[in-house]
Amino acid sequence: MRPTFSGFEIVKSGIQSAQVGLDVTGKNIASMGAEGYSRRVVDQKTVYYSSSTYKYAPVGGQRLGQGVTIDKIVQIRDKFLDIRFRAANSEYADFAKKTEVLESINDILDETTNDGLGVLIEEFYERLQVLSTNTGKIEFASLVRSSAQKITETVNFYYGKLQQISELEKVNLESITILDINKSLQEITELNKTIQNEELVGNVPNDLYDARNLLLDKLSKYMNIEVGEYGDDSPYKGAVSVKCGDTYLIDPSSDYTATLKMEEDAGKVKIFADTTELVFTSGEIKGTLDIINGEGSFAGVEEFNGIPYYLKSLDNFAQKFAEVFNGLNGGDLFVGNDASDFAISDEWLADANFLKVTTEGSQDSGKNDNVLRMLYALDSKQQITGSFEGTFIEFVVTLMADAAIDKNFYTDRASASDTVLTTIDNQRESVKGVSLNEETVNMIKYQRAFEASARVMTALDEMLDIIINRMGVVGR
Amino acid sequence: MRLTNNIISKNYLKSLNKSLTEMNDMNTLIAAKRKYMRFSDDPVSALRAMKVRQNITRIDVYTENLRDADDIFSQYESVISNVNSIVSDALVQVSQGMTGTSDEVARQTIAKSLEAFQDAILAAVNTQFAGKYIFSGDTVGQPPFSIDPDTGKLLYKGDPVDNITEFAEKRYIDIGLGLGVDEGGDVLPKTVWDIAVSGLDLLGYGVDEEGYTKNLYNMLGILAEKFENNDMTDIDKLYEKLQKIADNVRVQYVSVGEKSEYIKFFVDRLGSEQYNLMAKQTRLEGLDLAEGITKFANLELAYNACLQIGTKILQPSLLDFLK
């Protein structure tokens, strides 16, 4: 037996779900430009009832069910792609950061279109040559001196500029990056709690998931993170944990949220999550730390050629340059302990002829043997650092080349990992993004479904009209 | 793959930006007529170009050193030719004075002119050029010759020239032979070029086996004294000696000429080396404009096409075809 109004109920559920479907379509279209939005779909289910629990349930082949119901509105998202995206994002951020800073280092050292230390050493060489044919003349001696002064000032300048880059990166790390990370961690913890509460009462807080995922994406740019979720039977279901390496940054099970801070220890910058030092394998922080801490060949182990590498190289250059020329001169031409206070001596500053042109007899005899010795020293191999033996110019060019080759290398790697990131992002977008064509089809679909359901309703109404008003009135 | 509007616009923007960047980079290269603007753009070429650039400046330095030397040698030549003509005149005077027809007065005159020649020679060998005493061997900062006020004899850096038996003065310049220094700190002669010229070589030094001075100045002094005193003993022999000295001056003339020739040869060689290096530099760093502009035109075309496609690809969806 069929209940009289069961058809109305069925059609009503159709009309309602078509309306909800259209609402979801509207939400998707409205949010398609929002960052981090993942599309929603209506999870429609048919309603079935069991003949044993319903008094008037039809039996046998008549069973039809009770129309449809909206089970829930779900978001379409592939968690595996999220993991891959975050890994690629932090790898790219590491290389991009290095590329960016290496570009600044190159700006200082690169002599392709500017004159720098290499050109100045060459100028010093040229002026010594001129002095060698014009010994004893103060004007040529003072040309040599002014060239030497330019060398010392340029070394100071390089040193200062490089240190400035390092300082700026430190400030950026401490007062922008770390603050942002701490804020994001707090926000994720808050979201964790809200989501847990929402899920507890049976809601599906899609917008909060999106917000949390967006924050996790942002964190992944800064560092390598590992996001953990809890199963259905866990008391922490709905919350996520965040780990960097082996260290928990967010641990819902112990209600812990880390606060990151930067510390400097023996010239090395380190990042701590409260008391535990974090070890980064990728991300912008890894890039920054490599730049700030990397001693290159000066470190015992293999390290990135960071700013300390260039600073130490300049120190070694200044010390060796001073050692060689002071030795040949028999009195200090150059003073200073490292690249920052490398300068020409007061004696030389007071008297250009303080540079000894000959070791035999009077300085104004016109002999030039010591100038030739200096020229030879400038052009012969020196052990400038523990691992470098070559001329001063070669050393400067090698420094330049180190920065350039690293820049070249990391630009290539950044561009390669950018391609990977773009591919994964496209894949992710292809799953979670809103397609206007699809939504338009959905729009038509729901509109038509609504129209058709309404028509069925009208048909049912007319049938009842026949039963009530027109049936059994024959011969009246 | 499911394609969404966001993917299309994101990818489109990325390509458009890439296209514009490439066009801009090419434009910069063309404006600078360079293959690359930064060391990091092409480290291998840049490193090689750096070396070539250094070699070019080195050649400038060596050429400049050789030119300096050449100027000095030209000066030597003119001084030596001057001395040579003095010697010739002296020979004429002496041979005239030797003949029996010359009387005491004439000989007195000859003596006076020989003394004048002495002064001229002293002035010539103490010549300064560009602030250097060019006949001073290795110590060009100091005048080489002076006269002993007691004997009237010539002194070379304080020593009587007649007493000098041997000397070796070297003044080296670097002309790109690979300057080297031995462990004791002495310059290796083979790796440099000696431009020292001593007045001693020109004027002669020491005494011969018969005890006669080999020096022009002193010889003229002896002859002047003889003529002054009208003393003609041994005059034939002295004349012969003077002739020998005159021969030596001519030999010096020739040897300086040879050095000048060597400089010209070497400067030419450096010049062609420099030309080759500059060609290499252009090949490493320079952009062929035709090639650059063709590339630019291609990039421009790509950019325009990209823009044009944008209006088509970004616009339509099913939404646009609903009535």
mmCIF file with all atom_site columns, N, CA, C and O in Angstrom, chain A residues 32 107 110 112 122 125-126 129 133-134 137 365-366 368 373 379 408 422 425 430 433 436-438, chain B residues 2 5-6 10 14 34 38-40 53 58 61 65 68 130 132 139-141 171-172 174 185 318:
data_model
loop_
_atom_site.group_PDB
_atom_site.id
_atom_site.type_symbol
_atom_site.label_atom_id
_atom_site.label_alt_id
_atom_site.label_comp_id
_atom_site.label_asym_id
_atom_site.label_entity_id
_atom_site.label_seq_id
_atom_site.pdbx_PDB_ins_code
_atom_site.Cartn_x
_atom_site.Cartn_y
_atom_site.Cartn_z
_atom_site.occupancy
_atom_site.B_iso_or_equiv
_atom_site.pdbx_formal_charge
_atom_site.auth_seq_id
_atom_site.auth_comp_id
_atom_site.auth_asym_id
_atom_site.auth_atom_id
_atom_site.pdbx_PDB_model_num
ATOM 1   N N  . MET A 1 32  ? 35.786  31.253 -6.176  1.00 0.00 ? 32  MET A N  1
ATOM 2   C CA . MET A 1 32  ? 36.796  30.649 -7.047  1.00 0.00 ? 32  MET A CA 1
ATOM 3   C C  . MET A 1 32  ? 38.121  31.405 -7.049  1.00 0.00 ? 32  MET A C  1
ATOM 4   O O  . MET A 1 32  ? 39.164  30.833 -7.323  1.00 0.00 ? 32  MET A O  1
ATOM 5   N N  . ASP A 1 107 ? 76.321  41.265 -6.952  1.00 0.00 ? 107 ASP A N  1
ATOM 6   C CA . ASP A 1 107 ? 76.300  42.708 -7.223  1.00 0.00 ? 107 ASP A CA 1
ATOM 7   C C  . ASP A 1 107 ? 77.543  43.375 -6.661  1.00 0.00 ? 107 ASP A C  1
ATOM 8   O O  . ASP A 1 107 ? 78.055  44.338 -7.224  1.00 0.00 ? 107 ASP A O  1
ATOM 9   N N  . ASP A 1 110 ? 80.891  41.158 -8.602  1.00 0.00 ? 110 ASP A N  1
ATOM 10  C CA . ASP A 1 110 ? 80.930  41.009 -10.062 1.00 0.00 ? 110 ASP A CA 1
ATOM 11  C C  . ASP A 1 110 ? 81.623  42.195 -10.745 1.00 0.00 ? 110 ASP A C  1
ATOM 12  O O  . ASP A 1 110 ? 81.264  43.340 -10.515 1.00 0.00 ? 110 ASP A O  1
ATOM 13  N N  . THR A 1 112 ? 82.097  42.142 -14.179 1.00 0.00 ? 112 THR A N  1
ATOM 14  C CA . THR A 1 112 ? 81.881  41.988 -15.616 1.00 0.00 ? 112 THR A CA 1
ATOM 15  C C  . THR A 1 112 ? 81.650  43.327 -16.288 1.00 0.00 ? 112 THR A C  1
ATOM 16  O O  . THR A 1 112 ? 82.185  43.607 -17.350 1.00 0.00 ? 112 THR A O  1
ATOM 17  N N  . GLU A 1 122 ? 95.073  45.055 -10.693 1.00 0.00 ? 122 GLU A N  1
ATOM 18  C CA . GLU A 1 122 ? 95.706  45.181 -12.001 1.00 0.00 ? 122 GLU A CA 1
ATOM 19  C C  . GLU A 1 122 ? 96.254  46.603 -12.182 1.00 0.00 ? 122 GLU A C  1
ATOM 20  O O  . GLU A 1 122 ? 97.333  46.805 -12.733 1.00 0.00 ? 122 GLU A O  1
ATOM 21  N N  . TYR A 1 125 ? 99.367  46.865 -10.263 1.00 0.00 ? 125 TYR A N  1
ATOM 22  C CA . TYR A 1 125 ? 100.419 46.220 -11.053 1.00 0.00 ? 125 TYR A CA 1
ATOM 23  C C  . TYR A 1 125 ? 100.937 47.163 -12.128 1.00 0.00 ? 125 TYR A C  1
ATOM 24  O O  . TYR A 1 125 ? 102.144 47.366 -12.277 1.00 0.00 ? 125 TYR A O  1
ATOM 25  N N  . GLU A 1 126 ? 99.993  47.782 -12.868 1.00 0.00 ? 126 GLU A N  1
ATOM 26  C CA . GLU A 1 126 ? 100.399 48.703 -13.944 1.00 0.00 ? 126 GLU A CA 1
ATOM 27  C C  . GLU A 1 126 ? 101.230 49.852 -13.402 1.00 0.00 ? 126 GLU A C  1
ATOM 28  O O  . GLU A 1 126 ? 102.224 50.260 -13.981 1.00 0.00 ? 126 GLU A O  1
ATOM 29  N N  . GLN A 1 129 ? 104.631 48.876 -12.544 1.00 0.00 ? 129 GLN A N  1
ATOM 30  C CA . GLN A 1 129 ? 105.405 48.772 -13.784 1.00 0.00 ? 129 GLN A CA 1
ATOM 31  C C  . GLN A 1 129 ? 105.922 50.146 -14.210 1.00 0.00 ? 129 GLN A C  1
ATOM 32  O O  . GLN A 1 129 ? 107.088 50.305 -14.567 1.00 0.00 ? 129 GLN A O  1
ATOM 33  N N  . THR A 1 133 ? 110.060 51.816 -14.369 1.00 0.00 ? 133 THR A N  1
ATOM 34  C CA . THR A 1 133 ? 110.866 52.547 -15.352 1.00 0.00 ? 133 THR A CA 1
ATOM 35  C C  . THR A 1 133 ? 111.070 53.995 -14.935 1.00 0.00 ? 133 THR A C  1
ATOM 36  O O  . THR A 1 133 ? 111.751 54.735 -15.617 1.00 0.00 ? 133 THR A O  1
ATOM 37  N N  . ASN A 1 134 ? 110.447 54.410 -13.854 1.00 0.00 ? 134 ASN A N  1
ATOM 38  C CA . ASN A 1 134 ? 110.577 55.805 -13.410 1.00 0.00 ? 134 ASN A CA 1
ATOM 39  C C  . ASN A 1 134 ? 110.925 55.892 -11.929 1.00 0.00 ? 134 ASN A C  1
ATOM 40  O O  . ASN A 1 134 ? 110.398 56.723 -11.205 1.00 0.00 ? 134 ASN A O  1
ATOM 41  N N  . LYS A 1 137 ? 111.058 58.821 -8.629  1.00 0.00 ? 137 LYS A N  1
ATOM 42  C CA . LYS A 1 137 ? 110.228 60.010 -8.838  1.00 0.00 ? 137 LYS A CA 1
ATOM 43  C C  . LYS A 1 137 ? 108.987 59.906 -7.992  1.00 0.00 ? 137 LYS A C  1
ATOM 44  O O  . LYS A 1 137 ? 108.225 58.951 -8.085  1.00 0.00 ? 137 LYS A O  1
ATOM 45  N N  . SER A 1 365 ? 118.654 56.487 -6.246  1.00 0.00 ? 365 SER A N  1
ATOM 46  C CA . SER A 1 365 ? 119.693 56.168 -7.212  1.00 0.00 ? 365 SER A CA 1
ATOM 47  C C  . SER A 1 365 ? 119.097 55.799 -8.564  1.00 0.00 ? 365 SER A C  1
ATOM 48  O O  . SER A 1 365 ? 119.765 55.832 -9.579  1.00 0.00 ? 365 SER A O  1
ATOM 49  N N  . GLY A 1 366 ? 117.811 55.448 -8.575  1.00 0.00 ? 366 GLY A N  1
ATOM 50  C CA . GLY A 1 366 ? 117.192 55.059 -9.845  1.00 0.00 ? 366 GLY A CA 1
ATOM 51  C C  . GLY A 1 366 ? 117.145 53.563 -10.034 1.00 0.00 ? 366 GLY A C  1
ATOM 52  O O  . GLY A 1 366 ? 116.617 53.082 -11.029 1.00 0.00 ? 366 GLY A O  1
ATOM 53  N N  . ASN A 1 368 ? 115.732 49.803 -9.546  1.00 0.00 ? 368 ASN A N  1
ATOM 54  C CA . ASN A 1 368 ? 114.323 49.395 -9.467  1.00 0.00 ? 368 ASN A CA 1
ATOM 55  C C  . ASN A 1 368 ? 114.153 47.939 -9.046  1.00 0.00 ? 368 ASN A C  1
ATOM 56  O O  . ASN A 1 368 ? 113.080 47.375 -9.208  1.00 0.00 ? 368 ASN A O  1
ATOM 57  N N  . ARG A 1 373 ? 110.730 42.975 -7.797  1.00 0.00 ? 373 ARG A N  1
ATOM 58  C CA . ARG A 1 373 ? 110.397 41.912 -6.852  1.00 0.00 ? 373 ARG A CA 1
ATOM 59  C C  . ARG A 1 373 ? 108.916 41.978 -6.466  1.00 0.00 ? 373 ARG A C  1
ATOM 60  O O  . ARG A 1 373 ? 108.233 40.973 -6.330  1.00 0.00 ? 373 ARG A O  1
ATOM 61  N N  . ASP A 1 379 ? 102.488 38.697 -9.101  1.00 0.00 ? 379 ASP A N  1
ATOM 62  C CA . ASP A 1 379 ? 102.128 37.804 -10.191 1.00 0.00 ? 379 ASP A CA 1
ATOM 63  C C  . ASP A 1 379 ? 102.455 36.350 -9.899  1.00 0.00 ? 379 ASP A C  1
ATOM 64  O O  . ASP A 1 379 ? 102.258 35.502 -10.754 1.00 0.00 ? 379 ASP A O  1
ATOM 65  N N  . ASN A 1 408 ? 74.540  30.851 -10.436 1.00 0.00 ? 408 ASN A N  1
ATOM 66  C CA . ASN A 1 408 ? 74.115  30.147 -11.637 1.00 0.00 ? 408 ASN A CA 1
ATOM 67  C C  . ASN A 1 408 ? 73.474  28.799 -11.278 1.00 0.00 ? 408 ASN A C  1
ATOM 68  O O  . ASN A 1 408 ? 72.397  28.452 -11.753 1.00 0.00 ? 408 ASN A O  1
ATOM 69  N N  . THR A 1 422 ? 55.179  24.114 -9.699  1.00 0.00 ? 422 THR A N  1
ATOM 70  C CA . THR A 1 422 ? 54.069  24.526 -10.564 1.00 0.00 ? 422 THR A CA 1
ATOM 71  C C  . THR A 1 422 ? 53.254  23.313 -11.002 1.00 0.00 ? 422 THR A C  1
ATOM 72  O O  . THR A 1 422 ? 52.026  23.353 -10.994 1.00 0.00 ? 422 THR A O  1
ATOM 73  N N  . ASP A 1 425 ? 51.313  22.117 -8.057  1.00 0.00 ? 425 ASP A N  1
ATOM 74  C CA . ASP A 1 425 ? 50.266  23.099 -7.758  1.00 0.00 ? 425 ASP A CA 1
ATOM 75  C C  . ASP A 1 425 ? 49.126  22.959 -8.767  1.00 0.00 ? 425 ASP A C  1
ATOM 76  O O  . ASP A 1 425 ? 47.954  23.005 -8.395  1.00 0.00 ? 425 ASP A O  1
ATOM 77  N N  . SER A 1 430 ? 43.934  21.249 -10.040 1.00 0.00 ? 430 SER A N  1
ATOM 78  C CA . SER A 1 430 ? 43.068  20.473 -10.918 1.00 0.00 ? 430 SER A CA 1
ATOM 79  C C  . SER A 1 430 ? 42.096  19.617 -10.119 1.00 0.00 ? 430 SER A C  1
ATOM 80  O O  . SER A 1 430 ? 40.999  19.317 -10.561 1.00 0.00 ? 430 SER A O  1
ATOM 81  N N  . GLY A 1 433 ? 40.345  22.921 -7.508  1.00 0.00 ? 433 GLY A N  1
ATOM 82  C CA . GLY A 1 433 ? 39.945  24.215 -8.048  1.00 0.00 ? 433 GLY A CA 1
ATOM 83  C C  . GLY A 1 433 ? 38.546  24.215 -8.626  1.00 0.00 ? 433 GLY A C  1
ATOM 84  O O  . GLY A 1 433 ? 37.955  23.166 -8.902  1.00 0.00 ? 433 GLY A O  1
ATOM 85  N N  . LEU A 1 436 ? 34.673  26.795 -14.036 1.00 0.00 ? 436 LEU A N  1
ATOM 86  C CA . LEU A 1 436 ? 33.478  27.565 -14.367 1.00 0.00 ? 436 LEU A CA 1
ATOM 87  C C  . LEU A 1 436 ? 32.533  26.736 -15.242 1.00 0.00 ? 436 LEU A C  1
ATOM 88  O O  . LEU A 1 436 ? 31.317  26.787 -15.076 1.00 0.00 ? 436 LEU A O  1
ATOM 89  N N  . ASN A 1 437 ? 33.107  25.959 -16.144 1.00 0.00 ? 437 ASN A N  1
ATOM 90  C CA . ASN A 1 437 ? 32.277  25.122 -17.016 1.00 0.00 ? 437 ASN A CA 1
ATOM 91  C C  . ASN A 1 437 ? 31.470  24.128 -16.188 1.00 0.00 ? 437 ASN A C  1
ATOM 92  O O  . ASN A 1 437 ? 30.270  23.960 -16.387 1.00 0.00 ? 437 ASN A O  1
ATOM 93  N N  . GLU A 1 438 ? 32.201  23.490 -15.245 1.00 0.00 ? 438 GLU A N  1
ATOM 94  C CA . GLU A 1 438 ? 31.550  22.498 -14.409 1.00 0.00 ? 438 GLU A CA 1
ATOM 95  C C  . GLU A 1 438 ? 30.419  23.119 -13.608 1.00 0.00 ? 438 GLU A C  1
ATOM 96  O O  . GLU A 1 438 ? 29.327  22.577 -13.510 1.00 0.00 ? 438 GLU A O  1
ATOM 97  N N  . ARG B 2 2   ? 41.801  17.498 -15.077 1.00 0.00 ? 2   ARG B N  1
ATOM 98  C CA . ARG B 2 2   ? 40.720  18.471 -14.992 1.00 0.00 ? 2   ARG B CA 1
ATOM 99  C C  . ARG B 2 2   ? 41.328  19.876 -15.025 1.00 0.00 ? 2   ARG B C  1
ATOM 100 O O  . ARG B 2 2   ? 42.205  20.198 -14.231 1.00 0.00 ? 2   ARG B O  1
ATOM 101 N N  . ASN B 2 5   ? 39.700  27.229 -14.487 1.00 0.00 ? 5   ASN B N  1
ATOM 102 C CA . ASN B 2 5   ? 39.993  28.572 -14.977 1.00 0.00 ? 5   ASN B CA 1
ATOM 103 C C  . ASN B 2 5   ? 41.193  29.182 -14.274 1.00 0.00 ? 5   ASN B C  1
ATOM 104 O O  . ASN B 2 5   ? 41.971  29.909 -14.874 1.00 0.00 ? 5   ASN B O  1
ATOM 105 N N  . ASN B 2 6   ? 41.332  28.844 -12.984 1.00 0.00 ? 6   ASN B N  1
ATOM 106 C CA . ASN B 2 6   ? 42.476  29.385 -12.245 1.00 0.00 ? 6   ASN B CA 1
ATOM 107 C C  . ASN B 2 6   ? 43.800  28.857 -12.786 1.00 0.00 ? 6   ASN B C  1
ATOM 108 O O  . ASN B 2 6   ? 44.778  29.587 -12.853 1.00 0.00 ? 6   ASN B O  1
ATOM 109 N N  . LYS B 2 10  ? 46.601  31.301 -14.200 1.00 0.00 ? 10  LYS B N  1
ATOM 110 C CA . LYS B 2 10  ? 47.899  31.288 -13.514 1.00 0.00 ? 10  LYS B CA 1
ATOM 111 C C  . LYS B 2 10  ? 49.022  30.959 -14.486 1.00 0.00 ? 10  LYS B C  1
ATOM 112 O O  . LYS B 2 10  ? 50.045  31.657 -14.558 1.00 0.00 ? 10  LYS B O  1
ATOM 113 N N  . LYS B 2 14  ? 52.092  33.363 -15.967 1.00 0.00 ? 14  LYS B N  1
ATOM 114 C CA . LYS B 2 14  ? 53.470  32.933 -15.808 1.00 0.00 ? 14  LYS B CA 1
ATOM 115 C C  . LYS B 2 14  ? 54.207  32.992 -17.153 1.00 0.00 ? 14  LYS B C  1
ATOM 116 O O  . LYS B 2 14  ? 55.308  33.528 -17.250 1.00 0.00 ? 14  LYS B O  1
ATOM 117 N N  . ARG B 2 34  ? 76.452  43.103 -25.558 1.00 0.00 ? 34  ARG B N  1
ATOM 118 C CA . ARG B 2 34  ? 77.165  42.054 -24.841 1.00 0.00 ? 34  ARG B CA 1
ATOM 119 C C  . ARG B 2 34  ? 76.391  40.749 -24.893 1.00 0.00 ? 34  ARG B C  1
ATOM 120 O O  . ARG B 2 34  ? 75.173  40.740 -25.043 1.00 0.00 ? 34  ARG B O  1
ATOM 121 N N  . ARG B 2 38  ? 76.114  39.578 -16.588 1.00 0.00 ? 38  ARG B N  1
ATOM 122 C CA . ARG B 2 38  ? 76.647  39.233 -15.274 1.00 0.00 ? 38  ARG B CA 1
ATOM 123 C C  . ARG B 2 38  ? 77.507  37.988 -15.386 1.00 0.00 ? 38  ARG B C  1
ATOM 124 O O  . ARG B 2 38  ? 77.274  37.147 -16.234 1.00 0.00 ? 38  ARG B O  1
ATOM 125 N N  . PHE B 2 39  ? 78.462  37.906 -14.485 1.00 0.00 ? 39  PHE B N  1
ATOM 126 C CA . PHE B 2 39  ? 79.354  36.756 -14.425 1.00 0.00 ? 39  PHE B CA 1
ATOM 127 C C  . PHE B 2 39  ? 78.521  35.478 -14.342 1.00 0.00 ? 39  PHE B C  1
ATOM 128 O O  . PHE B 2 39  ? 78.786  34.483 -15.017 1.00 0.00 ? 39  PHE B O  1
ATOM 129 N N  . SER B 2 40  ? 77.455  35.524 -13.524 1.00 0.00 ? 40  SER B N  1
ATOM 130 C CA . SER B 2 40  ? 76.683  34.315 -13.266 1.00 0.00 ? 40  SER B CA 1
ATOM 131 C C  . SER B 2 40  ? 75.853  33.877 -14.471 1.00 0.00 ? 40  SER B C  1
ATOM 132 O O  . SER B 2 40  ? 75.377  32.752 -14.511 1.00 0.00 ? 40  SER B O  1
ATOM 133 N N  . ARG B 2 53  ? 90.935  39.748 -20.698 1.00 0.00 ? 53  ARG B N  1
ATOM 134 C CA . ARG B 2 53  ? 90.960  41.172 -20.382 1.00 0.00 ? 53  ARG B CA 1
ATOM 135 C C  . ARG B 2 53  ? 92.259  41.531 -19.652 1.00 0.00 ? 53  ARG B C  1
ATOM 136 O O  . ARG B 2 53  ? 92.887  42.537 -19.927 1.00 0.00 ? 53  ARG B O  1
ATOM 137 N N  . ARG B 2 58  ? 97.840  43.717 -19.680 1.00 0.00 ? 58  ARG B N  1
ATOM 138 C CA . ARG B 2 58  ? 99.271  43.419 -19.523 1.00 0.00 ? 58  ARG B CA 1
ATOM 139 C C  . ARG B 2 58  ? 100.039 43.866 -20.757 1.00 0.00 ? 58  ARG B C  1
ATOM 140 O O  . ARG B 2 58  ? 101.118 44.454 -20.674 1.00 0.00 ? 58  ARG B O  1
ATOM 141 N N  . VAL B 2 61  ? 100.671 47.371 -20.721 1.00 0.00 ? 61  VAL B N  1
ATOM 142 C CA . VAL B 2 61  ? 101.761 47.718 -19.800 1.00 0.00 ? 61  VAL B CA 1
ATOM 143 C C  . VAL B 2 61  ? 103.118 47.468 -20.457 1.00 0.00 ? 61  VAL B C  1
ATOM 144 O O  . VAL B 2 61  ? 104.006 48.332 -20.443 1.00 0.00 ? 61  VAL B O  1
ATOM 145 N N  . ASN B 2 65  ? 106.057 50.052 -21.405 1.00 0.00 ? 65  ASN B N  1
ATOM 146 C CA . ASN B 2 65  ? 107.446 49.913 -20.943 1.00 0.00 ? 65  ASN B CA 1
ATOM 147 C C  . ASN B 2 65  ? 108.411 49.969 -22.113 1.00 0.00 ? 65  ASN B C  1
ATOM 148 O O  . ASN B 2 65  ? 109.456 50.624 -22.043 1.00 0.00 ? 65  ASN B O  1
ATOM 149 N N  . ASP B 2 68  ? 108.673 53.473 -23.433 1.00 0.00 ? 68  ASP B N  1
ATOM 150 C CA . ASP B 2 68  ? 109.544 54.258 -22.546 1.00 0.00 ? 68  ASP B CA 1
ATOM 151 C C  . ASP B 2 68  ? 110.994 53.993 -22.904 1.00 0.00 ? 68  ASP B C  1
ATOM 152 O O  . ASP B 2 68  ? 111.802 54.923 -23.055 1.00 0.00 ? 68  ASP B O  1
ATOM 153 N N  . ALA B 2 130 ? 113.779 62.903 -19.448 1.00 0.00 ? 130 ALA B N  1
ATOM 154 C CA . ALA B 2 130 ? 112.613 62.635 -18.587 1.00 0.00 ? 130 ALA B CA 1
ATOM 155 C C  . ALA B 2 130 ? 113.061 62.399 -17.144 1.00 0.00 ? 130 ALA B C  1
ATOM 156 O O  . ALA B 2 130 ? 112.603 61.470 -16.482 1.00 0.00 ? 130 ALA B O  1
ATOM 157 N N  . LYS B 2 132 ? 115.862 61.315 -16.051 1.00 0.00 ? 132 LYS B N  1
ATOM 158 C CA . LYS B 2 132 ? 116.792 60.222 -15.786 1.00 0.00 ? 132 LYS B CA 1
ATOM 159 C C  . LYS B 2 132 ? 118.140 60.508 -16.435 1.00 0.00 ? 132 LYS B C  1
ATOM 160 O O  . LYS B 2 132 ? 118.204 60.999 -17.559 1.00 0.00 ? 132 LYS B O  1
ATOM 161 N N  . THR B 2 139 ? 121.962 53.245 -12.069 1.00 0.00 ? 139 THR B N  1
ATOM 162 C CA . THR B 2 139 ? 121.539 54.279 -11.133 1.00 0.00 ? 139 THR B CA 1
ATOM 163 C C  . THR B 2 139 ? 121.195 55.557 -11.869 1.00 0.00 ? 139 THR B C  1
ATOM 164 O O  . THR B 2 139 ? 121.920 56.557 -11.783 1.00 0.00 ? 139 THR B O  1
ATOM 165 N N  . VAL B 2 140 ? 120.082 55.503 -12.595 1.00 0.00 ? 140 VAL B N  1
ATOM 166 C CA . VAL B 2 140 ? 119.730 56.645 -13.446 1.00 0.00 ? 140 VAL B CA 1
ATOM 167 C C  . VAL B 2 140 ? 119.299 57.872 -12.659 1.00 0.00 ? 140 VAL B C  1
ATOM 168 O O  . VAL B 2 140 ? 119.033 58.917 -13.237 1.00 0.00 ? 140 VAL B O  1
ATOM 169 N N  . GLY B 2 141 ? 119.224 57.727 -11.351 1.00 0.00 ? 141 GLY B N  1
ATOM 170 C CA . GLY B 2 141 ? 118.810 58.861 -10.536 1.00 0.00 ? 141 GLY B CA 1
ATOM 171 C C  . GLY B 2 141 ? 119.956 59.826 -10.253 1.00 0.00 ? 141 GLY B C  1
ATOM 172 O O  . GLY B 2 141 ? 119.730 60.925 -9.755  1.00 0.00 ? 141 GLY B O  1
ATOM 173 N N  . ARG B 2 171 ? 119.921 47.236 -15.667 1.00 0.00 ? 171 ARG B N  1
ATOM 174 C CA . ARG B 2 171 ? 118.679 47.876 -15.240 1.00 0.00 ? 171 ARG B CA 1
ATOM 175 C C  . ARG B 2 171 ? 117.581 47.192 -16.046 1.00 0.00 ? 171 ARG B C  1
ATOM 176 O O  . ARG B 2 171 ? 117.501 47.306 -17.263 1.00 0.00 ? 171 ARG B O  1
ATOM 177 N N  . TYR B 2 172 ? 116.765 46.424 -15.299 1.00 0.00 ? 172 TYR B N  1
ATOM 178 C CA . TYR B 2 172 ? 115.807 45.577 -16.001 1.00 0.00 ? 172 TYR B CA 1
ATOM 179 C C  . TYR B 2 172 ? 114.433 46.218 -16.080 1.00 0.00 ? 172 TYR B C  1
ATOM 180 O O  . TYR B 2 172 ? 114.001 46.924 -15.173 1.00 0.00 ? 172 TYR B O  1
ATOM 181 N N  . ASP B 2 174 ? 110.310 44.901 -17.249 1.00 0.00 ? 174 ASP B N  1
ATOM 182 C CA . ASP B 2 174 ? 109.489 43.729 -17.540 1.00 0.00 ? 174 ASP B CA 1
ATOM 183 C C  . ASP B 2 174 ? 108.778 43.976 -18.862 1.00 0.00 ? 174 ASP B C  1
ATOM 184 O O  . ASP B 2 174 ? 108.018 44.926 -19.005 1.00 0.00 ? 174 ASP B O  1
ATOM 185 N N  . GLY B 2 185 ? 116.113 36.332 -4.058  1.00 0.00 ? 185 GLY B N  1
ATOM 186 C CA . GLY B 2 185 ? 115.436 37.595 -4.282  1.00 0.00 ? 185 GLY B CA 1
ATOM 187 C C  . GLY B 2 185 ? 116.011 38.389 -5.447  1.00 0.00 ? 185 GLY B C  1
ATOM 188 O O  . GLY B 2 185 ? 115.650 39.540 -5.647  1.00 0.00 ? 185 GLY B O  1
ATOM 189 N N  . LEU B 2 318 ? 31.426  28.119 -20.561 1.00 0.00 ? 318 LEU B N  1
ATOM 190 C CA . LEU B 2 318 ? 30.071  27.752 -20.955 1.00 0.00 ? 318 LEU B CA 1
ATOM 191 C C  . LEU B 2 318 ? 29.100  28.884 -20.629 1.00 0.00 ? 318 LEU B C  1
ATOM 192 O O  . LEU B 2 318 ? 28.118  29.116 -21.334 1.00 0.00 ? 318 LEU B O  1
#
